[in-house]
Short mmCIF file of C-alpha atoms in Angstrom, two decimals:
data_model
loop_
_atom_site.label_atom_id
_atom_site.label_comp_id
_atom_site.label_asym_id
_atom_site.label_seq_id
_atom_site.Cartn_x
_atom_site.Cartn_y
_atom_site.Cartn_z
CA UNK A 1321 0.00 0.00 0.00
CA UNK A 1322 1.47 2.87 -1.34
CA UNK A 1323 5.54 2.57 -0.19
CA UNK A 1324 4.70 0.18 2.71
CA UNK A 1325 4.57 -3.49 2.24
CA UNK A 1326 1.87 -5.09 4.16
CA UNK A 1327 1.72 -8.61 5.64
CA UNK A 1328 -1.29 -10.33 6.72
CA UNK A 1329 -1.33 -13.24 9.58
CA UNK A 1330 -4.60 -14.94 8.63
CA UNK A 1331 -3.79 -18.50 10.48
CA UNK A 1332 -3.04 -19.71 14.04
CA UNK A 1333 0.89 -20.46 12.95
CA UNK A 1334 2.01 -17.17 11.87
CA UNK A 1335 -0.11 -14.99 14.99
CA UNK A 1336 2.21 -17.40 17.31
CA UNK A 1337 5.23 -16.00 14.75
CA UNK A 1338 4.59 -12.56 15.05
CA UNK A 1339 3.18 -11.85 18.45
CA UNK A 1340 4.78 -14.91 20.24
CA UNK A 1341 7.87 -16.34 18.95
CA UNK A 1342 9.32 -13.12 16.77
CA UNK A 1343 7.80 -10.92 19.59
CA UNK A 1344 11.04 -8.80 20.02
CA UNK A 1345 10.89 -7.65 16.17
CA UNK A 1346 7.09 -7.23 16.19
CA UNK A 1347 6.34 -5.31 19.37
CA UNK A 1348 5.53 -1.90 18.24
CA UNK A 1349 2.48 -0.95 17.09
CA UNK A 1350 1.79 0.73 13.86
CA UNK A 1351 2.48 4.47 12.71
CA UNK A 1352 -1.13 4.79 12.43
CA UNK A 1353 -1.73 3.77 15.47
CA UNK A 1354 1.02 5.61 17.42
CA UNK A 1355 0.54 8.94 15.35
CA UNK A 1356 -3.36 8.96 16.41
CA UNK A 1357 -2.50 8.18 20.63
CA UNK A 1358 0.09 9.82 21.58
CA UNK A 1359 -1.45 13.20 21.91
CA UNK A 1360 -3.52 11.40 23.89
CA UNK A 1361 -2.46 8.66 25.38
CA UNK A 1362 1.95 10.00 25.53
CA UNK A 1363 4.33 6.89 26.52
CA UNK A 1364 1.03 4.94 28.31
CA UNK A 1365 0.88 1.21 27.59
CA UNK A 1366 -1.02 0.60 24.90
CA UNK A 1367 1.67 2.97 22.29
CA UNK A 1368 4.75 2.32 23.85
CA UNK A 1369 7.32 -0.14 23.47
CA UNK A 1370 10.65 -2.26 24.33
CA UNK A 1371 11.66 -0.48 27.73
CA UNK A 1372 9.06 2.03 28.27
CA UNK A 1373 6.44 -1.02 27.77
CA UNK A 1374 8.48 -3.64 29.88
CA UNK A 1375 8.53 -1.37 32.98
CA UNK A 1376 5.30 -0.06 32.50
CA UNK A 1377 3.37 -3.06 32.00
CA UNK A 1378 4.92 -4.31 35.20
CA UNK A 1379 3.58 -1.75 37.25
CA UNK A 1380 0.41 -1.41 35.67
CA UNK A 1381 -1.17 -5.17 34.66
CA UNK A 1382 -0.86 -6.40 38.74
CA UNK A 1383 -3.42 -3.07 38.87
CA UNK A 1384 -5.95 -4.73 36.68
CA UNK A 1385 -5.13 -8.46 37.35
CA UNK A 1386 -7.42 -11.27 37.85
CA UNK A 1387 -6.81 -11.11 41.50
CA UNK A 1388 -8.04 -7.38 41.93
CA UNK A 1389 -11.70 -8.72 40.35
CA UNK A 1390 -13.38 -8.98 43.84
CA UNK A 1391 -12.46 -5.43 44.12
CA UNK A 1392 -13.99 -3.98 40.89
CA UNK A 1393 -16.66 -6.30 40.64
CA UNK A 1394 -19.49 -4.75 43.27
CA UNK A 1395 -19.09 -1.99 41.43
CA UNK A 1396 -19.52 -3.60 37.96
CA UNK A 1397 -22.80 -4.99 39.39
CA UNK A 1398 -23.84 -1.93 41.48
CA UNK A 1399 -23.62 0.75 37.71
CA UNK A 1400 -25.23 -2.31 35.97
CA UNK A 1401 -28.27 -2.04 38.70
CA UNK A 1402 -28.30 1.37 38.82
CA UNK A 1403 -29.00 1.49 34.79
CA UNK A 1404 -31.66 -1.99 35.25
CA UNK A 1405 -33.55 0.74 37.66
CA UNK A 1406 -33.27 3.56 34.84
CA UNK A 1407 -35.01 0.85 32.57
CA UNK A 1408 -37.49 0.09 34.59
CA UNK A 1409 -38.92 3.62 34.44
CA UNK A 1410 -39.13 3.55 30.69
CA UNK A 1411 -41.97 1.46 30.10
CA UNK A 1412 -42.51 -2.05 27.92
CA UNK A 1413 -41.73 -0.82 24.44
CA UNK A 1414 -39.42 1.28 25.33
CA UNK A 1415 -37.28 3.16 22.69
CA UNK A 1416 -33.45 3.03 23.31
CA UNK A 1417 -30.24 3.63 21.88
CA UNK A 1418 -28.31 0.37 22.75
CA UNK A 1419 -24.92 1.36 21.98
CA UNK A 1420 -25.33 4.78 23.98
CA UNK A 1421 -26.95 3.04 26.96
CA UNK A 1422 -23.80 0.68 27.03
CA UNK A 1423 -21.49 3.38 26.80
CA UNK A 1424 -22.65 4.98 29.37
CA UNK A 1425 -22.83 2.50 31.45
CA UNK A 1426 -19.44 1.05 30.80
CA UNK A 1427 -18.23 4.63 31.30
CA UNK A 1428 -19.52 4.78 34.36
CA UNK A 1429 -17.97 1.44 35.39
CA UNK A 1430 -14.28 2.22 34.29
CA UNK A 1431 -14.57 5.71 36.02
CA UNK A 1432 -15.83 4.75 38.95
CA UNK A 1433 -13.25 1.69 39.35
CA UNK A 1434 -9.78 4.44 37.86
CA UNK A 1435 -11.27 7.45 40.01
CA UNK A 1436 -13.12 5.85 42.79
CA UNK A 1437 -16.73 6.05 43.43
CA UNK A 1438 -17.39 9.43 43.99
CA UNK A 1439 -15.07 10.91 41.80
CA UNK A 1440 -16.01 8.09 39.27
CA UNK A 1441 -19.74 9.90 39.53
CA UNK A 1442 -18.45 13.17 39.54
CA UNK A 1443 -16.22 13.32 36.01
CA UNK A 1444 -17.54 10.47 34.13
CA UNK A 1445 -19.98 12.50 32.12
CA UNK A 1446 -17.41 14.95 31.11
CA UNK A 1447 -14.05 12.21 30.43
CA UNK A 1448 -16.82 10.52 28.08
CA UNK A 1449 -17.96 13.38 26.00
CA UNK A 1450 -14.21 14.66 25.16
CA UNK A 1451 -12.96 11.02 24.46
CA UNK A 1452 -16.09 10.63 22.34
CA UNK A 1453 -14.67 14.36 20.82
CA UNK A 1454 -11.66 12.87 20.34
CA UNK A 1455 -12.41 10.31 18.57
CA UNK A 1456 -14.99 11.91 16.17
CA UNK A 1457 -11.79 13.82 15.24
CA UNK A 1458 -8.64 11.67 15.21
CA UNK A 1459 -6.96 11.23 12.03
CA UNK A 1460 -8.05 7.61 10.60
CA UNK A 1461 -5.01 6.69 8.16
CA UNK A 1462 -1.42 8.58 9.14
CA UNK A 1463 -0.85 9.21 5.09
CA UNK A 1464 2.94 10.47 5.76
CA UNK A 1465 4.06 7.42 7.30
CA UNK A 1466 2.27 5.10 4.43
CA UNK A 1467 4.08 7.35 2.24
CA UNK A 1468 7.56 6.69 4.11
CA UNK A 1469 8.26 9.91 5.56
CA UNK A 1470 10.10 9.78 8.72
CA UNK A 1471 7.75 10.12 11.83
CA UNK A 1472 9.62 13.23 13.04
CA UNK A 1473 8.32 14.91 10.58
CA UNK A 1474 5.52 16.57 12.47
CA UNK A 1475 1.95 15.87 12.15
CA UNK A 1476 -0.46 18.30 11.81
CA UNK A 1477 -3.65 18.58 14.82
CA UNK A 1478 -6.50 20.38 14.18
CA UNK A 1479 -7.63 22.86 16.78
CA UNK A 1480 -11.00 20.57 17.51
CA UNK A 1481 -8.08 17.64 18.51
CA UNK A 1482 -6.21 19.58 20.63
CA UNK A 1483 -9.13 21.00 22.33
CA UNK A 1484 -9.90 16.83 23.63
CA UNK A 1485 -6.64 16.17 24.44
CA UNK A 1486 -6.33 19.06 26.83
CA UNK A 1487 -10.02 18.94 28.25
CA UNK A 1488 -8.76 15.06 29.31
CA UNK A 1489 -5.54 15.85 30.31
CA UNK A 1490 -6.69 18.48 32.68
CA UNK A 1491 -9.70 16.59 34.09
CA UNK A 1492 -6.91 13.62 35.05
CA UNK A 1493 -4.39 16.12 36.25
CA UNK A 1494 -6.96 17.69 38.62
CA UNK A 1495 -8.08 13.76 39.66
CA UNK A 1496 -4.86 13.08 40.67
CA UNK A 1497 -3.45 16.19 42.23
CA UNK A 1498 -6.58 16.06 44.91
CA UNK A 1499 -6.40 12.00 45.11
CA UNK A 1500 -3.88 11.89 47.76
CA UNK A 1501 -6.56 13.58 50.29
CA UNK A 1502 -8.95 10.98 49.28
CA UNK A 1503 -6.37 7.75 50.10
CA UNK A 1504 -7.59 7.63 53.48
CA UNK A 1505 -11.56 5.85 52.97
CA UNK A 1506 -9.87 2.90 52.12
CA UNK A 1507 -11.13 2.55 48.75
CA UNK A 1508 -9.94 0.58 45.81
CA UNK A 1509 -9.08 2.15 42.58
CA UNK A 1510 -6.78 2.25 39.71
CA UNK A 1511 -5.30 5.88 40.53
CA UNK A 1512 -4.30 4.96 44.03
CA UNK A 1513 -2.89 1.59 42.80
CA UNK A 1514 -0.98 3.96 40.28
CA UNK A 1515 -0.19 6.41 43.00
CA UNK A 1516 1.37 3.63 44.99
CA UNK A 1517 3.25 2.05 42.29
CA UNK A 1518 7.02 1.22 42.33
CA UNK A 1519 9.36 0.61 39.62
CA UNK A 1520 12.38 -1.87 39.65
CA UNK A 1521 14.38 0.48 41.49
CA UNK A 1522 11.66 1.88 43.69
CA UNK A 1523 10.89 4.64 42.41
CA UNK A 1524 7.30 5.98 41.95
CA UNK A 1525 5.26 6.77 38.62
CA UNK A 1526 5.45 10.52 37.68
CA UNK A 1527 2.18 12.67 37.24
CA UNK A 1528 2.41 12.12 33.11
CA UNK A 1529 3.12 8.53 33.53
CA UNK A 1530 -0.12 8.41 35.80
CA UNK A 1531 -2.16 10.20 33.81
CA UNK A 1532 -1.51 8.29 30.62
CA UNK A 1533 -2.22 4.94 32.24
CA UNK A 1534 -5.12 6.05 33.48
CA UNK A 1535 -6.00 7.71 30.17
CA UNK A 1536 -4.68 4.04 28.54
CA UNK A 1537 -7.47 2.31 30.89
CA UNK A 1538 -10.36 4.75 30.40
CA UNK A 1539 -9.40 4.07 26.66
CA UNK A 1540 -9.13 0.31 26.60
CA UNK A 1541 -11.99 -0.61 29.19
CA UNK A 1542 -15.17 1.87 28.43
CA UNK A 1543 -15.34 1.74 24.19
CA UNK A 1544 -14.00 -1.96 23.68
CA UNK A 1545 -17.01 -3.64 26.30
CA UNK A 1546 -19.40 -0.97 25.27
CA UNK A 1547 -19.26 -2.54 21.63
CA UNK A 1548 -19.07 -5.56 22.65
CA UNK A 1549 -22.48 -5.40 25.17
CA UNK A 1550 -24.38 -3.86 22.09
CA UNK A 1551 -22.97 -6.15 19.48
CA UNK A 1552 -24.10 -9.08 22.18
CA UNK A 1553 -28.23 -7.34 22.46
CA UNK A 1554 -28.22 -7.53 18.50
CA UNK A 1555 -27.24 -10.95 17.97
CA UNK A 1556 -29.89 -12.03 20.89
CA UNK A 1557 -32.42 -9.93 19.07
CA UNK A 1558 -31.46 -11.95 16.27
CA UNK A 1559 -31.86 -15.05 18.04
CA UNK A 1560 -34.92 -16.04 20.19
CA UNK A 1561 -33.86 -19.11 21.04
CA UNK A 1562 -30.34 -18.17 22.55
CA UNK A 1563 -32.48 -15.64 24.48
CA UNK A 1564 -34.41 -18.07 26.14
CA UNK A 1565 -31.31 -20.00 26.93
CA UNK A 1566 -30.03 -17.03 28.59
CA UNK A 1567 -33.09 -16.40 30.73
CA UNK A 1568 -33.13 -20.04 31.49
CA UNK A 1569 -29.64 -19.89 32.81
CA UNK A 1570 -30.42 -16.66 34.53
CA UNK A 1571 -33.35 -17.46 36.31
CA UNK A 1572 -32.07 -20.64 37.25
CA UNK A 1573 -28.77 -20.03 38.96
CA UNK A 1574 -30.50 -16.60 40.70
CA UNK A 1575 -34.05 -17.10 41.03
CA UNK A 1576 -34.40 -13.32 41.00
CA UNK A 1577 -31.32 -12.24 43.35
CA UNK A 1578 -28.70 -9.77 42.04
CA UNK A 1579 -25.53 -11.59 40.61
CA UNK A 1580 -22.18 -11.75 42.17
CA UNK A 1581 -18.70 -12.35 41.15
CA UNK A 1582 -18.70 -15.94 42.53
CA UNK A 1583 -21.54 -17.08 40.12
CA UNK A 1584 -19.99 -16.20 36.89
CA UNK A 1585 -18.72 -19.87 36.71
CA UNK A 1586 -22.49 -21.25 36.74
CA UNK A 1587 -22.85 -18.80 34.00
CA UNK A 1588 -21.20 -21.05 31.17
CA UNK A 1589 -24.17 -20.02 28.18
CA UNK A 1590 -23.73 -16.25 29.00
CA UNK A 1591 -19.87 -16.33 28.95
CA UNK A 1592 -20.60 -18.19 25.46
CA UNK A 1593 -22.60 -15.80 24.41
CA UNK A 1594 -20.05 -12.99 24.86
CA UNK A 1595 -17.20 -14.90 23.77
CA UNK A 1596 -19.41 -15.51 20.37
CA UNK A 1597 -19.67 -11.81 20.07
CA UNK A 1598 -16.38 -11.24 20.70
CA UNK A 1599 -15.48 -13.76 17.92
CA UNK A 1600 -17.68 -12.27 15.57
CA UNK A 1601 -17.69 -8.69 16.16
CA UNK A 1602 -13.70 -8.35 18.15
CA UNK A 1603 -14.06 -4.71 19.15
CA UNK A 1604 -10.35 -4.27 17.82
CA UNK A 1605 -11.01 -5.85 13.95
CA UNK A 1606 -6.93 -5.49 13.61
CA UNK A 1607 -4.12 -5.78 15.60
CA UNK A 1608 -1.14 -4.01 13.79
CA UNK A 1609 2.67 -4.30 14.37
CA UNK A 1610 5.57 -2.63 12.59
CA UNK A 1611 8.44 -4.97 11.48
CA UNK A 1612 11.81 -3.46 13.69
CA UNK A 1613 14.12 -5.19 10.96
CA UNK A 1614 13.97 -7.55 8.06
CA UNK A 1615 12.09 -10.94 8.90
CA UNK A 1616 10.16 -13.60 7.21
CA UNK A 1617 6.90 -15.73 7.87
CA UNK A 1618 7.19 -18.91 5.73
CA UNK A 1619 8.32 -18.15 2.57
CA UNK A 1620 7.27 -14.46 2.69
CA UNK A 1621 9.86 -11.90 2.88
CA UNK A 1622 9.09 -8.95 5.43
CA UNK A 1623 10.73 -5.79 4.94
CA UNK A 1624 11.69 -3.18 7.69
CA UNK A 1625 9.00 -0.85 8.43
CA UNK A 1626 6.40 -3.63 6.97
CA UNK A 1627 3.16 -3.25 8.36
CA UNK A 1628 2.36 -6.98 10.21
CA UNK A 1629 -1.44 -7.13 10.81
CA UNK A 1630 -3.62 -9.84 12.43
CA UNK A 1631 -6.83 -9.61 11.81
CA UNK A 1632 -9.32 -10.93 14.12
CA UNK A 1633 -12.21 -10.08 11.60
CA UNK A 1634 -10.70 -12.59 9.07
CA UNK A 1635 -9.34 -14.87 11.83
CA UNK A 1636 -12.41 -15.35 13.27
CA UNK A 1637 -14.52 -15.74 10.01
CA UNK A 1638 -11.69 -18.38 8.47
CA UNK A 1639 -13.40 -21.27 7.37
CA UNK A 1640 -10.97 -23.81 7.77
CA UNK A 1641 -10.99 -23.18 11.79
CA UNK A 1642 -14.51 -22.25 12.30
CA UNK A 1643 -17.76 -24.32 11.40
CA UNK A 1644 -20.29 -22.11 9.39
CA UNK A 1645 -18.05 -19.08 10.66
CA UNK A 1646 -20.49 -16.53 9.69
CA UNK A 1647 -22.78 -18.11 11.72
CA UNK A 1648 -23.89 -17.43 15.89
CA UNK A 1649 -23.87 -19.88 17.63
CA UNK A 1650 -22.99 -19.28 21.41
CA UNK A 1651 -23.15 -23.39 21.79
CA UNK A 1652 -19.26 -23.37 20.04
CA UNK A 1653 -17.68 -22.10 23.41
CA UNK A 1654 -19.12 -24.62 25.61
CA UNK A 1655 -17.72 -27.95 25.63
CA UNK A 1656 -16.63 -30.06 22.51
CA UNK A 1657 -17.53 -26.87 20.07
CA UNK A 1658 -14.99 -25.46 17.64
CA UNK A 1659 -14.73 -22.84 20.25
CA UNK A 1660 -13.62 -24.35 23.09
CA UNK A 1661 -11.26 -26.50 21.24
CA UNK A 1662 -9.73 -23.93 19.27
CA UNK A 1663 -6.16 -22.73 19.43
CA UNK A 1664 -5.61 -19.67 20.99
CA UNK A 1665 -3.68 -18.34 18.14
CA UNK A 1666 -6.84 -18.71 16.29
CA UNK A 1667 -9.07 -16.54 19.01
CA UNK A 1668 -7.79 -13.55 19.66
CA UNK A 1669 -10.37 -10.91 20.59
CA UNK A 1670 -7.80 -9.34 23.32
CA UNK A 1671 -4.60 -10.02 21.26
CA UNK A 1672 -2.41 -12.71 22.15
CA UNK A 1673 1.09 -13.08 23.30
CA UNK A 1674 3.17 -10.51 25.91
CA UNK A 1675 0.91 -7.72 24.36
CA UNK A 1676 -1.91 -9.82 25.35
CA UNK A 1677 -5.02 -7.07 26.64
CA UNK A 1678 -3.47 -6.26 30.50
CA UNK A 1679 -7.56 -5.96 31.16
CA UNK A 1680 -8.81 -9.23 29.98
CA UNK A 1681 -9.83 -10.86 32.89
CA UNK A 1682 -11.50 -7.69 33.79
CA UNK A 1683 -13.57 -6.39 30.10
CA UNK A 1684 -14.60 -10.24 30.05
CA UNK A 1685 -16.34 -10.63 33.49
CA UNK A 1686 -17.94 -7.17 33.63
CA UNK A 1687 -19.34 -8.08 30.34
CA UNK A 1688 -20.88 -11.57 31.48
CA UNK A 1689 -21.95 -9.77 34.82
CA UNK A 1690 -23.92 -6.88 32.82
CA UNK A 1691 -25.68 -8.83 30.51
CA UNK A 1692 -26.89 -11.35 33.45
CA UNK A 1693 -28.07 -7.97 35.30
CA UNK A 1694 -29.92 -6.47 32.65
CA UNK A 1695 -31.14 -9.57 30.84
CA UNK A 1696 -32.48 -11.07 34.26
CA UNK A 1697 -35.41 -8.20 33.60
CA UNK A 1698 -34.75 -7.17 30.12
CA UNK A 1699 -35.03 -8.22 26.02
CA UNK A 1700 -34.46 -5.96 24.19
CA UNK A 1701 -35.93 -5.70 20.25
CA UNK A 1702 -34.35 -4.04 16.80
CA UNK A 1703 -36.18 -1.36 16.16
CA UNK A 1704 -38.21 -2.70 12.74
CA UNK A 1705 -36.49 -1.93 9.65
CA UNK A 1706 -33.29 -0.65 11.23
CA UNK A 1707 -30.27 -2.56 9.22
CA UNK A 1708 -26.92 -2.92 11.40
CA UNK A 1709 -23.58 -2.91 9.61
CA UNK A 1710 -20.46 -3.16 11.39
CA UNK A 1711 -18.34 0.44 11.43
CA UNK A 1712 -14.63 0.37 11.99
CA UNK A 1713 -12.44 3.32 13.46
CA UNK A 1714 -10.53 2.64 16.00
CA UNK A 1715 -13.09 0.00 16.98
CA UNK A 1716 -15.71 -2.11 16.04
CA UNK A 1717 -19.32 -0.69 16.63
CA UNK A 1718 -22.62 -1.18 14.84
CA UNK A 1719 -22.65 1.96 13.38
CA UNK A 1720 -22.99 5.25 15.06
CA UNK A 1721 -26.54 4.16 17.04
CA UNK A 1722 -28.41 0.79 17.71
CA UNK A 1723 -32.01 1.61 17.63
CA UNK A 1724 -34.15 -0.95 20.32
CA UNK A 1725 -37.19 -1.76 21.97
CA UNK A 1726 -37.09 -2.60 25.91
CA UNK A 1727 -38.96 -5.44 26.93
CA UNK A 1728 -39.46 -6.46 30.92
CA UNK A 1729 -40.00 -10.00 31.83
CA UNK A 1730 -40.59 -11.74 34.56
CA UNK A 1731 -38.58 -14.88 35.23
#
């Protein structure tokens, strides 16, 4: 494309190459995807790389780690109430905007768990609206580097750009300079694990480094579940009879009493049902890399500079690893399906390898534990006639809104 050669890993071997085994030489992400962060996001861990990355994911993936779950998770459950109340208010019939509803509500989630409760209340409105800026704005292809220009070169912003990245930046700098009063109540959250974070040689995290993880986490953990949640109400609009699985499972395991974090495991259809989703509609479609020197997969040569992309869309679709791949059908993540028994080269919704998404553990169960809140009341209906098509920028949505119809029932 243009003066960069492109290489596409379409098959469990070469994702283990390039993420796994050749790792060191594919680590980086793309010029596109560098040029369109770093205002935003600086040296956080999602842009940077070799050192910067090594130290940094150190200090910031024991933050988000499995183990930290039974912290985050009341408040996963408590937002994911507090928006089952909102619905109730509505009305049967109900009209919604499914992808803004889950938005917000993941929004409030991530805040609430970076910031805090209070503060989580207090600034999630306005970190949403100028990421949601941001984005609307962001350059979508970085044309100079495709072209080979050196990415010193600057780049230009425009003024609407700038405007998000400082609105953010000074929200987080404000969050963090008053956070130390707050340490005190006890409370868990990402800024005071970030606040209390030590490198190799003991040293702490400086204010930038702070606010660019947090700005990393806000990032990866509101959009990515947000798509993911209304990619998950389409298909089981689509699908009646997974729907009444669901409810089935629901009703069974809670016979009306809120979910917790310990019954996730007797939630095996709704986990399928999200990890479905996540195989058809992965909320990052590719996953690019920039070759650091010459290389080769198989009997492909890859240049320096190549662009090394694998590309969950096409992964996930690939017939020879999926039965009828364009198919849903929740029932191939529970035991014996193609799903379970895949290779995890071949499923990779949060990446794969060292790179792998610091945040899995966490986007994963506050997904399963949001749809078994809402959907324990809830259906919800495409509005008639609306046609969704998937829409990728820097993620994966169905379009710009998901028209639907709420629907109580009673279990």
């Amino acid at each position: 494309m243009l003066r960069r050669q492109v290489v596409i890993c379409n098959n469990p071997r070469f994702v283990q190459e390039a993420f796994v085994k050749k790792h060191a030489n594919f680590q980086r992400k793309t010029p596109q995807m560098r040029m369109a962060l770093q205002p935003l996001l600086g040296d956080g861990l999602f842009v940077s790389d070799q050192e910067v990355w090594q130290r940094r994911r150190k200090i910031v993936a024991p933050i988000i780690h499995t183990s930290r779950l039974r912290d985050f998770a009341p408040v996963m459950i408590e937002t994911a109430c507090e928006k089952r109340a909102e619905w109730r208010g509505r009305g049967d019939g109900a009209a919604i905007d499914a992808l803004a509803e889950m938005a917000h509500l993941t929004a409030e989630i991530i805040c609430r768990t970076i910031f805090g409760r209070d503060l989580g209340q207090t600034y999630a409105a306005e970190i949403v609206e100028a990421f949601s800026d941001y984005q609307r704005h962001v350059d979508q292809i970085d044309l100079p580097s495709m072209l080979g220009l050196p990415e010193w070169l600057p780049r230009w912003r425009g003024r609407a750009v700038k405007r998000s990245v400082r609105r953010i930046h000074a929200v987080l700098d404000e969050i963090i300079d008053g956070y130390a009063a707050r340490q005190s109540n006890g409370e868990s959250s990402v800024i005071g694990g970030l606040l209390d974070a030590r490198d190799d040689d003991g040293k702490p995290l400086g204010k930038d480094a702070i606010r660019n993880e947090a700005a990393v986490i806000f990032m990866a953990g509101h959009e990515t579940t947000a798509n993911t949640m209304a990619w998950a109400w389409f298909l089981l609009s689509q699908a009646p009879w997974a729907a009444n699985r669901l409810h089935t499972e629901l009703d069974t395991v809670l016979g009306g009493r809120v979910p917790r974090l310990d019954d996730v495991p007797q939630f095996p259809y709704t986990r399928a049902i999200i990890e479905e989703t996540l195989r058809l509609y992965p909320p990052v479609p590719i996953l690019g890399r920039e070759a650091m020197a010459a290389d080769r997969f198989g009997n492909t040569e890859v240049r320096k500079g190549a662009l090394v992309l694998v590309v969950p869309w096409l992964l996930h679709r690939n017939p020879t690893l999926w039965s009828k791949p364009d198919h849903f059908m929740p029932e191939r993540f529970l035991p014996g399906g193609d799903g379970a028994n895949q290779s995890k080269y071949g499923y990779v919704p949060f990446s794969i390898g060292p790179r792998i998404c610091a945040g899995l553990a966490f986007g994963l169960n506050e997904a399963i534990l949001c749809l078994a809140v809402l959907a324990q009341e809830f259906a919800l209906d495409l509005a008639p006639g609306k046609v969704v098509e998937p829409v990728c920028r820097l993620t994966l949505r169905p379009g710009d809104r998901l028209p639907m119809t709420l629907h109580p029932r009673k279990p």
